[in-house]
Amino acid sequence: MDEQMISKAVEEVLREMSSEHGKQGHVCKCSKHKMTLALAKSLIEKVEQKAKEIDLAVVIAVSDQAGRIVAVHCMDDAFMASYDIAVHKTFTSAGLKMSTAELAKLSQPGQPLYGIQHTNEGKIVIFGGGEPLEAEGKIIGALGVSGGTAEQDTMLAAYGKEILKEVISCQ
């Protein structure tokens, strides 16, 4: 095949693809969203604003879908211990694909996951404040918040999970 024939073949394929794309929308079946530093920072900013509204100093951590930290933000006067707790909440939520508040229920005595907090080198957190983050039905990361009561951390993490779609649309 000579260069002219290759060029014409490529042009034809591109023309077909652009006409199909115009009719059907995005043709790729993969999720176009992943946890980037920019997305993590934007989400952290929103959660921090909400924490300030309730006069709370927290640590906010965001990980990718494998539980690897992308960003951590420590508000002024947050508890030093909250850093590890927030990070472990992201590990827990990403690794188990559930909120730490839900895990709290399942890990009580007599429940099916009783004792799970003693696994994974103690990184599993069994109280609220961790949420898996989803886009297009796939987990793209996790959010961990620590520094308030379990109820406050749970509320802030749930808020972050809820507002993720809005944050993504602003990217």
Short mmCIF file of N, CA and C in Angstrom, two decimals, residues 44 47 58-63 71 73 82 85-91 93 129-131 133 142-146 153 157:
data_model
loop_
_atom_site.label_atom_id
_atom_site.label_comp_id
_atom_site.label_asym_id
_atom_site.label_seq_id
_atom_site.Cartn_x
_atom_site.Cartn_y
_atom_site.Cartn_z
N ILE A 44 -11.88 18.54 47.89
CA ILE A 44 -11.42 18.92 49.22
C ILE A 44 -11.85 20.35 49.55
N VAL A 47 -15.51 20.36 50.58
CA VAL A 47 -15.71 19.77 51.90
C VAL A 47 -15.17 20.70 52.98
N VAL A 58 -10.95 19.93 60.28
CA VAL A 58 -10.82 18.51 59.95
C VAL A 58 -9.64 18.27 59.01
N VAL A 59 -9.33 16.99 58.87
CA VAL A 59 -8.40 16.53 57.85
C VAL A 59 -9.24 15.85 56.79
N ILE A 60 -8.99 16.20 55.54
CA ILE A 60 -9.75 15.66 54.41
C ILE A 60 -8.76 14.96 53.49
N ALA A 61 -9.00 13.68 53.24
CA ALA A 61 -8.11 12.89 52.39
C ALA A 61 -8.90 12.33 51.22
N VAL A 62 -8.26 12.29 50.06
CA VAL A 62 -8.87 11.69 48.86
C VAL A 62 -7.86 10.70 48.28
N SER A 63 -8.36 9.52 47.96
CA SER A 63 -7.51 8.49 47.35
C SER A 63 -8.06 8.13 45.97
N ALA A 71 -4.50 13.29 47.57
CA ALA A 71 -4.32 14.57 48.26
C ALA A 71 -4.85 14.48 49.69
N HIS A 73 -5.58 17.26 53.01
CA HIS A 73 -5.63 18.66 53.42
C HIS A 73 -5.92 18.71 54.92
N SER A 82 -5.98 12.95 63.39
CA SER A 82 -6.97 12.90 62.31
C SER A 82 -6.35 12.61 60.95
N ILE A 85 -6.23 8.83 60.52
CA ILE A 85 -7.61 8.33 60.50
C ILE A 85 -8.28 8.65 59.16
N ALA A 86 -8.12 9.87 58.66
CA ALA A 86 -8.71 10.24 57.37
C ALA A 86 -8.13 9.40 56.24
N VAL A 87 -6.83 9.20 56.26
CA VAL A 87 -6.17 8.38 55.23
C VAL A 87 -6.69 6.94 55.29
N HIS A 88 -6.81 6.39 56.50
CA HIS A 88 -7.30 5.02 56.64
C HIS A 88 -8.78 4.89 56.24
N LYS A 89 -9.54 5.95 56.43
CA LYS A 89 -10.93 5.92 55.99
C LYS A 89 -11.01 5.80 54.47
N THR A 90 -10.11 6.47 53.75
CA THR A 90 -10.12 6.32 52.28
C THR A 90 -9.72 4.90 51.90
N PHE A 91 -8.72 4.34 52.59
CA PHE A 91 -8.29 2.97 52.33
C PHE A 91 -9.45 2.00 52.54
N SER A 93 -12.79 2.63 52.59
CA SER A 93 -13.90 2.82 51.65
C SER A 93 -13.55 2.35 50.24
N GLY A 129 -17.25 8.52 58.26
CA GLY A 129 -16.36 9.55 57.74
C GLY A 129 -15.62 9.14 56.48
N GLY A 130 -15.85 7.93 56.03
CA GLY A 130 -15.23 7.48 54.78
C GLY A 130 -16.30 7.12 53.77
N GLU A 131 -16.11 7.52 52.52
CA GLU A 131 -17.08 7.24 51.46
C GLU A 131 -16.37 6.86 50.17
N LEU A 133 -16.10 7.03 46.21
CA LEU A 133 -16.51 8.06 45.25
C LEU A 133 -16.74 7.42 43.90
N ALA A 142 -11.90 7.45 46.89
CA ALA A 142 -12.57 7.47 48.18
C ALA A 142 -12.22 8.77 48.90
N LEU A 143 -13.09 9.13 49.82
CA LEU A 143 -12.95 10.35 50.61
C LEU A 143 -12.94 9.97 52.08
N GLY A 144 -12.02 10.54 52.83
CA GLY A 144 -11.98 10.33 54.27
C GLY A 144 -11.94 11.67 54.98
N VAL A 145 -12.78 11.83 56.00
CA VAL A 145 -12.83 13.06 56.79
C VAL A 145 -12.71 12.68 58.25
N SER A 146 -11.84 13.39 58.97
CA SER A 146 -11.67 13.12 60.40
C SER A 146 -11.38 14.43 61.13
N ASP A 153 -18.18 13.80 60.92
CA ASP A 153 -17.33 13.25 59.86
C ASP A 153 -18.17 12.53 58.81
N ALA A 157 -18.36 13.63 54.87
CA ALA A 157 -17.97 12.68 53.83
C ALA A 157 -19.15 12.41 52.88
#
